[in-house]
Coordinates of C-alpha atoms in Angstrom, one line a residue:
Chain A
M1 CA 174.4 211.2 -59.1
A2 CA 177.0 210.3 -56.4
R3 CA 174.6 207.7 -55.0
Q4 CA 174.2 206.1 -58.4
R5 CA 178.0 206.0 -58.9
K6 CA 178.5 204.3 -55.6
L7 CA 175.9 201.7 -56.4
T8 CA 177.6 200.9 -59.7
A9 CA 180.9 200.4 -58.0
Q10 CA 179.3 198.1 -55.4
T11 CA 177.7 196.1 -58.2
V12 CA 181.0 195.8 -59.9
A13 CA 182.5 194.4 -56.7
K14 CA 179.8 191.7 -56.8
L15 CA 180.1 191.0 -60.5
V16 CA 183.9 190.4 -60.3
L17 CA 183.3 187.6 -57.9
V18 CA 181.0 185.8 -60.3
P19 CA 183.6 184.0 -62.4
T20 CA 185.3 182.6 -59.3
I21 CA 182.0 181.5 -57.9
L22 CA 181.1 179.8 -61.1
L23 CA 184.5 178.2 -61.5
C24 CA 184.5 176.8 -58.0
A25 CA 180.9 175.8 -57.9
I26 CA 181.3 173.8 -61.1
G27 CA 185.0 172.8 -60.7
F28 CA 184.9 171.8 -57.0
Y29 CA 181.4 171.1 -55.9
G30 CA 180.0 170.0 -59.3
S31 CA 182.9 167.6 -59.6
I32 CA 182.5 166.2 -56.1
L33 CA 178.8 165.6 -56.7
W34 CA 179.6 163.9 -60.0
T35 CA 182.1 161.6 -58.4
F36 CA 179.6 160.9 -55.7
V37 CA 177.0 159.9 -58.3
I38 CA 179.4 157.7 -60.3
S39 CA 180.5 155.9 -57.1
F40 CA 177.0 154.4 -56.9
T41 CA 177.1 153.0 -60.5
T42 CA 178.8 150.1 -62.2
S43 CA 180.9 152.4 -64.4
G44 CA 183.9 150.7 -65.9
M45 CA 185.9 152.4 -68.6
L46 CA 183.2 154.9 -69.3
P47 CA 180.6 156.3 -66.9
Q48 CA 177.3 154.5 -67.0
Y49 CA 174.4 155.8 -65.0
N50 CA 172.8 152.6 -63.8
F51 CA 172.3 152.8 -60.0
A52 CA 174.0 149.9 -58.2
G53 CA 173.6 151.0 -54.6
F54 CA 176.6 150.4 -52.4
D55 CA 178.1 147.7 -54.7
Q56 CA 181.3 149.5 -55.4
Y57 CA 181.9 150.3 -51.7
I58 CA 181.2 146.7 -50.7
K59 CA 183.6 145.4 -53.4
L60 CA 186.2 147.9 -52.3
F61 CA 186.1 146.7 -48.8
G62 CA 186.6 143.2 -50.0
M63 CA 189.8 144.2 -51.8
D64 CA 193.2 143.4 -50.1
R65 CA 194.8 146.2 -52.0
W66 CA 192.3 148.8 -50.8
H67 CA 192.8 147.6 -47.2
T68 CA 196.5 148.0 -47.5
A69 CA 196.2 151.4 -49.1
Y70 CA 193.8 152.7 -46.5
T71 CA 195.8 151.3 -43.6
N72 CA 199.0 152.7 -45.1
M73 CA 197.4 156.1 -45.1
F74 CA 197.0 155.9 -41.3
V75 CA 200.4 154.3 -40.6
F76 CA 202.2 156.8 -42.8
G77 CA 200.0 159.6 -41.7
F78 CA 200.4 159.1 -38.0
L79 CA 204.2 158.7 -38.2
Y80 CA 204.6 161.5 -40.7
I81 CA 202.6 164.0 -38.6
A82 CA 204.1 163.0 -35.3
C83 CA 207.7 162.9 -36.4
S84 CA 207.6 166.1 -38.6
L85 CA 205.9 168.0 -35.8
A86 CA 208.2 166.7 -33.0
F87 CA 211.4 167.1 -35.1
G88 CA 210.3 170.6 -36.3
T89 CA 209.4 171.7 -32.8
L90 CA 212.8 170.5 -31.4
L91 CA 214.6 172.3 -34.1
A92 CA 212.6 175.5 -33.5
I93 CA 213.3 175.3 -29.7
A94 CA 217.0 174.7 -30.4
L95 CA 217.2 177.6 -32.7
D96 CA 215.4 179.8 -30.2
Q97 CA 218.3 179.5 -27.7
G98 CA 220.2 182.4 -29.2
I99 CA 222.2 180.3 -31.6
R100 CA 224.9 181.6 -33.8
A101 CA 224.5 181.2 -37.6
Q102 CA 220.8 180.7 -37.0
N103 CA 220.0 181.8 -40.5
V104 CA 222.4 179.3 -42.0
F105 CA 220.7 176.5 -40.1
Q106 CA 217.2 177.7 -41.0
T107 CA 218.2 177.8 -44.7
I108 CA 219.5 174.2 -44.6
F109 CA 216.5 172.9 -42.7
L110 CA 214.0 174.5 -44.9
Y111 CA 215.3 174.0 -48.4
P112 CA 213.5 170.6 -49.0
I113 CA 210.2 172.5 -49.0
A114 CA 211.2 174.1 -52.3
L115 CA 211.6 170.7 -53.9
S116 CA 208.7 168.7 -55.3
F117 CA 207.8 165.3 -53.9
I118 CA 208.9 163.8 -57.1
V119 CA 212.5 165.1 -56.6
T120 CA 212.3 164.2 -52.9
G121 CA 211.3 160.7 -53.6
L122 CA 213.9 160.1 -56.3
A123 CA 216.7 161.4 -54.0
W124 CA 215.7 159.2 -51.1
Q125 CA 215.2 156.2 -53.3
W126 CA 218.7 156.6 -54.5
F127 CA 220.1 157.0 -51.0
L128 CA 218.1 154.0 -49.5
N129 CA 218.6 151.7 -52.5
P130 CA 220.3 148.7 -50.9
T131 CA 222.6 147.9 -53.8
T132 CA 223.9 151.4 -54.3
G133 CA 223.1 153.5 -51.3
L134 CA 223.6 153.6 -47.6
Q135 CA 223.7 149.8 -47.0
Q136 CA 226.5 149.3 -49.6
F137 CA 228.4 152.3 -48.1
V138 CA 228.4 150.9 -44.6
R139 CA 229.3 147.4 -46.0
D140 CA 232.2 148.9 -47.9
M141 CA 233.4 150.5 -44.6
G142 CA 233.9 147.0 -43.3
V143 CA 230.6 146.1 -41.6
S144 CA 229.9 143.4 -44.1
D145 CA 226.6 142.1 -42.7
F146 CA 225.0 145.6 -42.3
T147 CA 221.5 145.5 -43.6
F148 CA 219.2 148.4 -44.4
D149 CA 216.9 147.2 -47.1
W150 CA 213.6 148.7 -45.9
L151 CA 213.0 150.1 -49.4
T152 CA 212.7 146.6 -50.9
R153 CA 210.9 145.0 -48.0
P154 CA 207.1 144.9 -48.2
D155 CA 206.7 145.2 -44.4
M156 CA 209.2 148.1 -44.0
A157 CA 209.0 150.1 -47.2
I158 CA 206.2 152.3 -45.8
Y159 CA 208.7 153.6 -43.2
T160 CA 211.2 154.8 -45.8
L161 CA 208.3 157.0 -47.1
V162 CA 208.0 158.4 -43.6
I163 CA 211.7 159.2 -43.5
A164 CA 211.5 161.1 -46.8
G165 CA 208.3 162.8 -45.9
V166 CA 209.7 164.0 -42.6
W167 CA 212.8 165.3 -44.4
H168 CA 210.5 167.3 -46.6
A169 CA 208.2 168.7 -44.0
A170 CA 210.2 169.1 -40.8
G171 CA 211.8 172.4 -41.9
L172 CA 208.4 173.9 -42.6
M173 CA 207.2 172.8 -39.1
M174 CA 210.4 174.4 -37.7
A175 CA 209.6 177.7 -39.5
I176 CA 206.0 177.8 -38.3
M177 CA 206.8 176.8 -34.7
F178 CA 209.8 179.2 -34.6
A179 CA 207.5 182.0 -35.6
G180 CA 205.2 180.9 -32.8
L181 CA 207.9 180.8 -30.2
R182 CA 209.1 184.3 -31.2
S183 CA 205.6 185.6 -30.8
V184 CA 205.6 184.6 -27.1
D185 CA 205.6 187.6 -24.8
G186 CA 209.0 188.3 -23.4
E187 CA 207.4 189.1 -20.0
I188 CA 206.6 185.4 -19.6
W189 CA 210.2 184.4 -19.9
R190 CA 211.3 187.2 -17.6
A191 CA 208.8 186.0 -15.0
A192 CA 210.0 182.5 -15.3
R193 CA 213.6 183.6 -14.8
V194 CA 212.6 185.5 -11.6
E195 CA 210.8 182.4 -10.3
G196 CA 213.7 180.2 -11.2
I197 CA 211.6 177.8 -13.4
P198 CA 213.8 175.7 -15.6
K199 CA 213.5 176.2 -19.4
T200 CA 212.5 172.6 -20.2
T201 CA 209.6 172.9 -17.7
M202 CA 208.6 176.2 -19.2
Y203 CA 208.5 174.8 -22.7
R204 CA 206.5 171.7 -21.7
R205 CA 204.1 173.3 -19.3
V206 CA 203.7 176.9 -20.5
I207 CA 205.0 177.7 -23.9
L208 CA 203.9 174.7 -26.0
P209 CA 200.4 174.7 -24.5
M210 CA 200.2 178.4 -25.4
L211 CA 201.0 177.5 -29.0
K212 CA 198.2 174.9 -29.3
P213 CA 196.4 176.8 -32.1
V214 CA 199.7 176.9 -34.1
I215 CA 200.2 173.2 -33.5
V216 CA 196.6 172.4 -34.6
T217 CA 197.3 174.4 -37.8
C218 CA 200.5 172.4 -38.4
V219 CA 198.6 169.1 -37.9
V220 CA 195.9 170.2 -40.4
L221 CA 198.6 171.1 -43.0
L222 CA 200.4 167.8 -42.5
S223 CA 197.1 165.8 -42.7
M224 CA 196.4 167.4 -46.0
D225 CA 199.8 166.3 -47.2
V226 CA 199.0 162.7 -46.1
I227 CA 195.7 162.5 -47.9
K228 CA 197.2 164.0 -51.0
S229 CA 200.3 161.9 -50.8
Y230 CA 200.6 160.6 -54.3
E231 CA 203.8 161.9 -55.8
L232 CA 206.2 160.9 -53.1
I233 CA 205.0 157.3 -53.4
V234 CA 205.1 157.3 -57.2
A235 CA 208.7 158.6 -57.2
M236 CA 210.0 156.5 -54.3
T237 CA 208.4 153.1 -54.4
G238 CA 205.8 153.2 -57.2
G239 CA 203.5 151.7 -54.6
G240 CA 205.6 148.6 -54.3
P241 CA 207.0 146.2 -53.5
G242 CA 203.8 144.6 -54.9
Y243 CA 201.3 147.1 -53.6
A244 CA 202.8 147.3 -50.1
T245 CA 203.1 151.1 -50.1
D246 CA 199.9 151.8 -52.0
V247 CA 197.8 154.7 -50.7
P248 CA 194.2 155.8 -51.5
A249 CA 195.4 158.7 -53.6
K250 CA 197.4 156.3 -55.8
F251 CA 194.7 153.7 -55.8
V252 CA 192.2 156.2 -57.2
V253 CA 194.5 157.4 -60.0
D254 CA 195.5 153.9 -61.0
N255 CA 191.9 152.7 -61.1
L256 CA 190.9 155.7 -63.2
F257 CA 193.6 155.7 -65.8
D258 CA 195.3 152.3 -65.8
R259 CA 192.6 149.9 -64.8
A260 CA 189.7 151.9 -66.3
N261 CA 187.5 151.2 -63.3
I262 CA 185.8 154.5 -62.8
G263 CA 183.1 153.3 -60.4
R264 CA 185.5 151.8 -58.0
A265 CA 187.9 154.7 -58.3
S266 CA 185.0 157.1 -57.5
A267 CA 184.0 155.1 -54.5
A268 CA 187.5 155.2 -53.2
A269 CA 187.7 158.9 -53.8
V270 CA 184.5 159.5 -51.9
L271 CA 186.0 157.6 -48.9
M272 CA 189.1 159.9 -49.2
L273 CA 186.7 162.9 -49.1
L274 CA 185.0 161.6 -46.0
S275 CA 188.4 161.2 -44.4
V276 CA 189.2 164.8 -45.1
L277 CA 185.9 166.0 -43.7
A278 CA 186.5 163.9 -40.6
I279 CA 189.9 165.5 -40.1
L280 CA 188.6 169.0 -40.6
G281 CA 185.7 168.3 -38.2
I282 CA 188.0 166.9 -35.5
S283 CA 190.5 169.7 -35.8
A284 CA 187.8 172.4 -35.7
L285 CA 186.6 170.8 -32.5
L286 CA 190.1 170.5 -31.0
G287 CA 191.1 174.0 -32.1
R288 CA 187.7 175.5 -31.2
R289 CA 188.4 178.0 -34.0
K290 CA 187.8 178.2 -37.7
V291 CA 190.6 176.2 -39.2
V292 CA 189.6 177.6 -42.6
E293 CA 190.3 181.2 -41.7
A294 CA 193.3 180.4 -39.4
Chain B
M1 CA 217.7 173.0 -4.5
T2 CA 219.3 170.1 -2.9
V3 CA 222.4 170.5 -5.0
Q4 CA 222.8 174.0 -3.8
T5 CA 222.5 173.1 -0.1
L6 CA 225.0 170.3 -0.6
D7 CA 227.4 172.7 -2.2
T8 CA 227.0 175.2 0.6
A9 CA 227.7 172.6 3.2
A10 CA 230.8 171.2 1.4
T11 CA 232.6 174.3 0.5
G12 CA 231.2 177.2 2.4
H13 CA 231.4 179.3 -0.8
P14 CA 227.9 178.9 -2.0
I15 CA 227.7 181.7 -4.5
A16 CA 230.9 181.1 -6.3
V17 CA 230.2 177.4 -6.7
R18 CA 226.7 177.8 -7.8
R19 CA 227.8 180.3 -10.5
R20 CA 230.4 177.9 -11.8
K21 CA 228.1 174.9 -11.8
R22 CA 225.5 176.8 -13.6
K23 CA 227.9 178.0 -16.2
T24 CA 229.3 174.6 -17.0
S25 CA 225.9 173.0 -17.2
A26 CA 224.8 175.8 -19.5
E27 CA 227.9 175.2 -21.6
I28 CA 227.1 171.5 -21.9
G29 CA 223.6 172.4 -22.8
Q30 CA 224.9 174.8 -25.4
I31 CA 227.2 172.2 -26.9
G32 CA 224.3 169.7 -26.9
I33 CA 222.1 172.1 -28.8
Y34 CA 224.8 172.8 -31.4
A35 CA 225.5 169.0 -31.8
F36 CA 221.8 168.4 -32.4
L37 CA 221.6 171.2 -34.9
I38 CA 224.6 170.1 -36.8
I39 CA 223.4 166.4 -37.0
A40 CA 220.1 167.7 -38.2
A41 CA 221.8 169.8 -40.8
L42 CA 223.6 166.8 -42.0
F43 CA 220.4 164.8 -42.3
F44 CA 218.9 167.6 -44.4
A45 CA 222.0 168.1 -46.5
I46 CA 222.7 164.4 -47.4
P47 CA 220.2 163.9 -50.2
L48 CA 221.3 167.1 -51.9
F49 CA 225.0 166.2 -51.5
I50 CA 224.6 162.7 -52.9
M51 CA 222.5 164.0 -55.8
I52 CA 225.2 166.6 -56.7
S53 CA 228.1 164.2 -56.3
T54 CA 226.5 161.4 -58.1
S55 CA 225.6 163.6 -61.0
L56 CA 229.2 164.5 -61.5
K57 CA 230.5 160.9 -61.5
T58 CA 231.0 158.6 -64.4
A59 CA 229.1 155.4 -64.7
E60 CA 232.3 153.5 -63.8
E61 CA 232.9 155.5 -60.6
I62 CA 229.3 154.8 -59.5
R63 CA 229.7 151.1 -60.0
S64 CA 233.0 150.8 -58.2
G65 CA 232.8 153.5 -55.5
S66 CA 230.4 154.2 -52.7
I67 CA 227.7 156.7 -52.5
F68 CA 229.6 159.2 -50.3
D69 CA 232.8 159.1 -52.4
L70 CA 233.5 162.5 -53.9
P71 CA 233.7 162.4 -57.7
Q72 CA 237.3 162.1 -59.0
A73 CA 236.9 164.8 -61.5
L74 CA 234.1 167.2 -62.3
D75 CA 232.5 165.4 -65.2
F76 CA 229.5 167.3 -66.5
S77 CA 228.7 164.8 -69.3
A78 CA 225.7 163.4 -67.3
W79 CA 224.3 166.9 -67.1
V80 CA 224.7 167.4 -70.8
K81 CA 223.1 164.0 -71.5
A82 CA 220.2 164.7 -69.1
W83 CA 219.6 168.0 -70.7
S84 CA 219.8 167.1 -74.4
T85 CA 220.1 163.4 -75.3
A86 CA 218.7 161.2 -72.5
C87 CA 215.8 159.0 -73.6
I88 CA 212.4 159.8 -72.2
G89 CA 210.1 157.0 -73.4
R90 CA 210.9 156.8 -77.1
E91 CA 212.2 160.2 -77.7
C92 CA 215.8 160.8 -76.9
D93 CA 216.2 164.6 -76.6
G94 CA 216.6 165.0 -72.8
I95 CA 214.4 167.0 -70.5
S96 CA 215.2 170.4 -72.1
G97 CA 211.9 170.2 -73.9
G98 CA 210.1 170.0 -70.6
V99 CA 211.6 173.3 -69.4
W100 CA 209.8 175.2 -72.1
N101 CA 206.6 173.3 -71.4
S102 CA 206.9 174.0 -67.7
I103 CA 207.3 177.7 -68.5
K104 CA 204.4 177.7 -70.9
I105 CA 202.2 176.3 -68.2
M106 CA 203.6 178.2 -65.3
V107 CA 203.5 181.8 -66.6
P108 CA 199.8 182.0 -67.6
S109 CA 198.7 180.0 -64.6
T110 CA 200.5 182.2 -62.2
F111 CA 199.5 185.5 -63.9
L112 CA 195.8 184.6 -64.1
S113 CA 195.5 183.1 -60.7
I114 CA 197.2 186.0 -59.0
L115 CA 195.2 188.6 -60.9
I116 CA 191.9 187.0 -60.1
A117 CA 192.9 186.2 -56.5
A118 CA 193.9 189.9 -55.9
I119 CA 190.7 191.2 -57.3
N120 CA 188.7 188.7 -55.3
G121 CA 190.6 189.5 -52.1
Y122 CA 190.0 193.2 -52.7
A123 CA 186.3 192.7 -53.4
L124 CA 185.8 190.4 -50.4
S125 CA 187.6 192.6 -47.9
Q126 CA 186.9 196.2 -48.9
W127 CA 183.4 196.0 -50.3
R128 CA 180.2 195.0 -48.6
I129 CA 179.5 191.6 -50.0
K130 CA 176.7 189.5 -48.6
W131 CA 177.9 186.0 -47.5
S132 CA 181.5 187.0 -48.1
G133 CA 182.5 184.8 -45.1
A134 CA 180.6 181.8 -46.3
M135 CA 182.1 182.3 -49.8
L136 CA 185.6 182.3 -48.4
A137 CA 184.9 179.2 -46.3
L138 CA 183.5 177.3 -49.3
L139 CA 186.5 178.4 -51.4
M140 CA 188.9 177.2 -48.7
L141 CA 187.1 173.9 -48.3
G142 CA 187.9 173.3 -52.0
A143 CA 191.6 173.8 -51.3
F144 CA 191.5 171.0 -48.7
I145 CA 189.8 168.4 -50.8
P146 CA 192.1 166.0 -52.6
F147 CA 192.4 166.3 -56.4
Q148 CA 191.4 162.7 -56.7
V149 CA 187.8 163.4 -55.7
M150 CA 187.5 165.9 -58.6
I151 CA 189.8 164.6 -61.3
Y152 CA 187.6 162.4 -63.3
P153 CA 184.7 164.9 -63.7
L154 CA 187.2 167.6 -64.6
V155 CA 188.6 165.3 -67.3
R156 CA 185.1 164.8 -68.6
M157 CA 184.3 168.5 -68.5
A158 CA 187.6 169.4 -70.3
S159 CA 186.9 166.9 -73.0
M160 CA 183.3 168.1 -73.4
A161 CA 184.7 171.6 -73.9
G162 CA 187.2 170.1 -76.4
I163 CA 190.3 171.2 -74.5
Y164 CA 191.3 168.0 -72.8
G165 CA 195.1 167.4 -73.3
T166 CA 195.9 171.0 -74.2
L167 CA 197.6 173.9 -72.5
P168 CA 194.3 175.8 -71.7
A169 CA 193.0 172.8 -69.8
V170 CA 196.1 172.4 -67.6
I171 CA 196.2 176.2 -67.1
I172 CA 192.5 176.4 -66.1
V173 CA 192.9 173.5 -63.6
H174 CA 196.0 175.2 -62.1
V175 CA 194.1 178.4 -61.7
L176 CA 191.1 176.6 -60.2
F177 CA 193.3 174.8 -57.5
G178 CA 195.4 177.9 -56.9
L179 CA 192.6 180.3 -56.3
P180 CA 191.5 179.4 -52.8
I181 CA 194.8 179.9 -51.0
L182 CA 195.8 182.9 -53.1
T183 CA 192.5 184.6 -52.5
L184 CA 192.8 184.0 -48.8
I185 CA 196.3 185.5 -48.8
F186 CA 195.2 188.7 -50.6
R187 CA 192.0 189.0 -48.6
N188 CA 193.9 188.7 -45.3
F189 CA 196.3 191.4 -46.5
Y190 CA 193.6 193.8 -47.8
V191 CA 191.6 193.4 -44.6
S192 CA 194.4 195.1 -42.7
L193 CA 194.4 198.2 -45.0
P194 CA 192.6 201.3 -43.5
P195 CA 189.1 201.6 -44.9
E196 CA 189.4 205.4 -45.0
L197 CA 191.7 205.0 -48.0
I198 CA 189.0 203.6 -50.1
K199 CA 186.3 205.7 -48.7
A200 CA 188.1 208.8 -49.6
A201 CA 188.7 207.6 -53.2
R202 CA 185.0 206.6 -53.5
V203 CA 183.9 210.1 -52.3
D204 CA 186.0 211.4 -55.1
G205 CA 184.0 209.3 -57.5
A206 CA 186.6 206.6 -58.3
G207 CA 185.1 203.3 -59.4
F208 CA 185.9 199.7 -58.4
F209 CA 188.7 199.1 -60.8
T210 CA 190.1 202.6 -60.6
I211 CA 190.7 202.2 -56.9
F212 CA 192.1 198.7 -57.5
F213 CA 194.7 199.7 -60.1
R214 CA 195.5 203.2 -58.8
I215 CA 195.5 202.6 -55.0
I216 CA 195.4 199.0 -54.0
L217 CA 197.7 197.3 -56.5
P218 CA 200.6 199.8 -55.9
M219 CA 200.4 199.0 -52.2
S220 CA 200.4 195.2 -52.8
Q221 CA 204.0 194.6 -53.9
N222 CA 205.1 192.6 -50.9
I223 CA 202.0 190.4 -50.9
I224 CA 202.3 189.9 -54.7
V225 CA 205.9 188.6 -54.2
V226 CA 204.6 186.2 -51.6
A227 CA 201.8 185.0 -53.9
L228 CA 204.2 184.7 -56.8
I229 CA 206.6 182.5 -55.0
L230 CA 203.8 180.3 -53.7
S231 CA 202.2 180.0 -57.1
L232 CA 205.4 179.6 -59.2
T233 CA 206.7 176.8 -56.9
G234 CA 203.4 175.1 -56.7
V235 CA 202.9 175.0 -60.5
W236 CA 206.5 174.1 -61.3
N237 CA 206.5 171.2 -58.8
D238 CA 203.2 169.9 -59.9
Y239 CA 203.2 166.4 -61.4
L240 CA 199.7 164.9 -61.3
L241 CA 197.6 167.7 -62.8
S242 CA 200.0 168.2 -65.7
L243 CA 200.3 164.5 -66.3
I244 CA 196.6 164.2 -66.6
F245 CA 195.5 167.5 -68.3
A246 CA 198.5 168.8 -70.3
G247 CA 198.6 166.3 -73.1
R248 CA 201.6 164.6 -74.7
E249 CA 202.9 167.7 -76.4
N250 CA 203.0 169.8 -73.3
L251 CA 204.4 167.6 -70.5
P252 CA 206.4 169.7 -68.0
M253 CA 209.8 168.9 -66.5
T254 CA 208.5 167.0 -63.4
V255 CA 206.6 164.5 -65.6
E256 CA 209.5 164.1 -68.0
L257 CA 211.8 163.5 -65.1
A258 CA 209.6 160.8 -63.6
T259 CA 209.4 159.2 -67.0
L260 CA 213.1 159.4 -67.6
V261 CA 213.9 157.8 -64.2
G262 CA 211.2 155.2 -64.7
T263 CA 212.4 154.2 -68.2
R264 CA 214.0 150.8 -67.8
I265 CA 216.0 150.2 -70.9
G266 CA 219.4 148.7 -70.2
L267 CA 221.2 149.7 -67.0
P268 CA 219.9 152.6 -65.1
E269 CA 222.2 155.6 -65.5
Y270 CA 222.1 157.0 -62.0
N271 CA 224.4 160.0 -62.8
V272 CA 222.0 161.1 -65.6
N273 CA 219.0 160.5 -63.4
M274 CA 220.5 162.7 -60.7
A275 CA 221.5 165.4 -63.1
A276 CA 218.0 165.5 -64.5
T277 CA 216.6 165.6 -60.9
L278 CA 218.8 168.5 -60.0
L279 CA 217.9 170.4 -63.2
T280 CA 214.2 170.0 -62.4
A281 CA 214.8 171.1 -58.8
L282 CA 217.0 174.0 -59.6
P283 CA 214.4 176.8 -60.4
P284 CA 212.4 176.5 -57.2
L285 CA 215.7 176.0 -55.2
L286 CA 217.2 179.2 -56.6
L287 CA 213.9 181.0 -56.0
Y288 CA 214.1 179.8 -52.4
L289 CA 217.7 180.8 -51.9
F290 CA 217.2 184.3 -53.3
S291 CA 213.8 185.1 -51.9
G292 CA 214.5 184.0 -48.3
R293 CA 211.9 185.2 -45.9
Y294 CA 209.4 185.8 -48.6
F295 CA 209.5 182.2 -49.5
V296 CA 208.7 181.1 -45.9
R297 CA 205.9 183.7 -45.7
G298 CA 204.5 182.3 -49.0
I299 CA 204.5 178.7 -47.9
T300 CA 203.2 179.5 -44.5
A301 CA 200.7 182.1 -45.6
G302 CA 197.3 181.3 -44.5
A303 CA 198.8 178.8 -42.0
V304 CA 199.9 181.1 -39.2
K305 CA 197.7 184.1 -39.1
G306 CA 196.1 185.2 -35.9

């Protein structure tokens, strides 16, 4: 009797997982497969299942706009990750020096993470807008030839996105790195003091290398932001001027819903997927641990 | 080292000098750290400051003054207009309609995804499930894949089911994309519970759900708060999924905000735009200020474990 009862409970435990398994199998993996299939067809406004080989991919690589978008992902991505991580780490180290009002600083550094990328983008667009924002302010102060018009310059607009992105993410990096720094065994610091090793050397040679797994996790989190970066760009530059700040995520959505070119959008989406898998693969190798369960 | 020997040679009072030197350099270092932190704090505070100050100015003040000027008087008319009369597309009734839509999307999405995630996490951690590790890995991989790869098929599936452009569609999509991280959070929490607890209950003949609702759920308060914060903020701040799946009638605040700011009829009203932006940002911002460390735990959950 008891045995039967146990079996039932065990079965229930399996059964409750079925809805999630179905939802994810269809929603995630079914969708991915479907997108993959469409990327090899000539689908325009509606999906058509006539196999066209790598046509969409070849056309995609012939497009200037795609090149810009894909390159932007790497330019924005590299700077966003490097700057957020470096800035966040510096903030964490500074806060780790027994600072007064540490909580106040943390609250200020971290609040942007509560804001959506739409809000972040709108705020920074307003501040960096040459006619109303920072440039005009400095000019009014008397520096009449001061110029800061990156937002409206095709070659520089991508860097304004980096500024806004770093503003949004650096606080989170600070929080994660700070938790990491606090987890370092106090004995190590005591030993360093006895040996007379300067703090900067300690951080560079001992502490930060110890936190490598944490840093890898940070990089993975930031990389995911980069690949998903859609809303910040929509709110801040709309992909412009022209398509100077386009990114793959926006390219896909535009082609799906505005340009009704589903085949091309799907090919671009598959390339995004491959980029994600590459990042996950590399970071798994670097971290030598399961990123997924980190 | 060399500095110290030089000091000794010059003064003959090595210890005193060394101590003073160290103290001053430490003081300079301390000042440098505070300077860095304060400048950083300004960098973080500026966008919020200009949003608030701009939203309280009149159109005339914005035209004539500069962005860092304080408003001459506290003028809340931009807030009123953003809330109730600003034009979003063709309709001129402000973003207040979006608030209700946001709530209608947020509450069921959050409730469902947390309930399902908690049960999943409990099943995966406390019961012997074959392939539970593989399941979790496949679930998490789904969390890392950009929406763009799945969006079009999901749109087709929703329209085949006849729910495209309705509340159920956007709620299901939110639950789908929320489940991986939330399941991971609950699973990591439940793994740390002592197995004796559940074994004892099972010996007493308690079933799967009895144990969950009587024993597990009452112990989960902290982790539920963390999951709630993560889910509420995520759904409230979402733009893309709602834009695509919710349909015209149910557009949430973020979408209305983007449309409002993007509407280019006549001169842009920066004060109204900023007021609308702040109104949209306010709920998650308040949640952040009042939940403190839970918020950080929620956002970093799954990121820094082990």
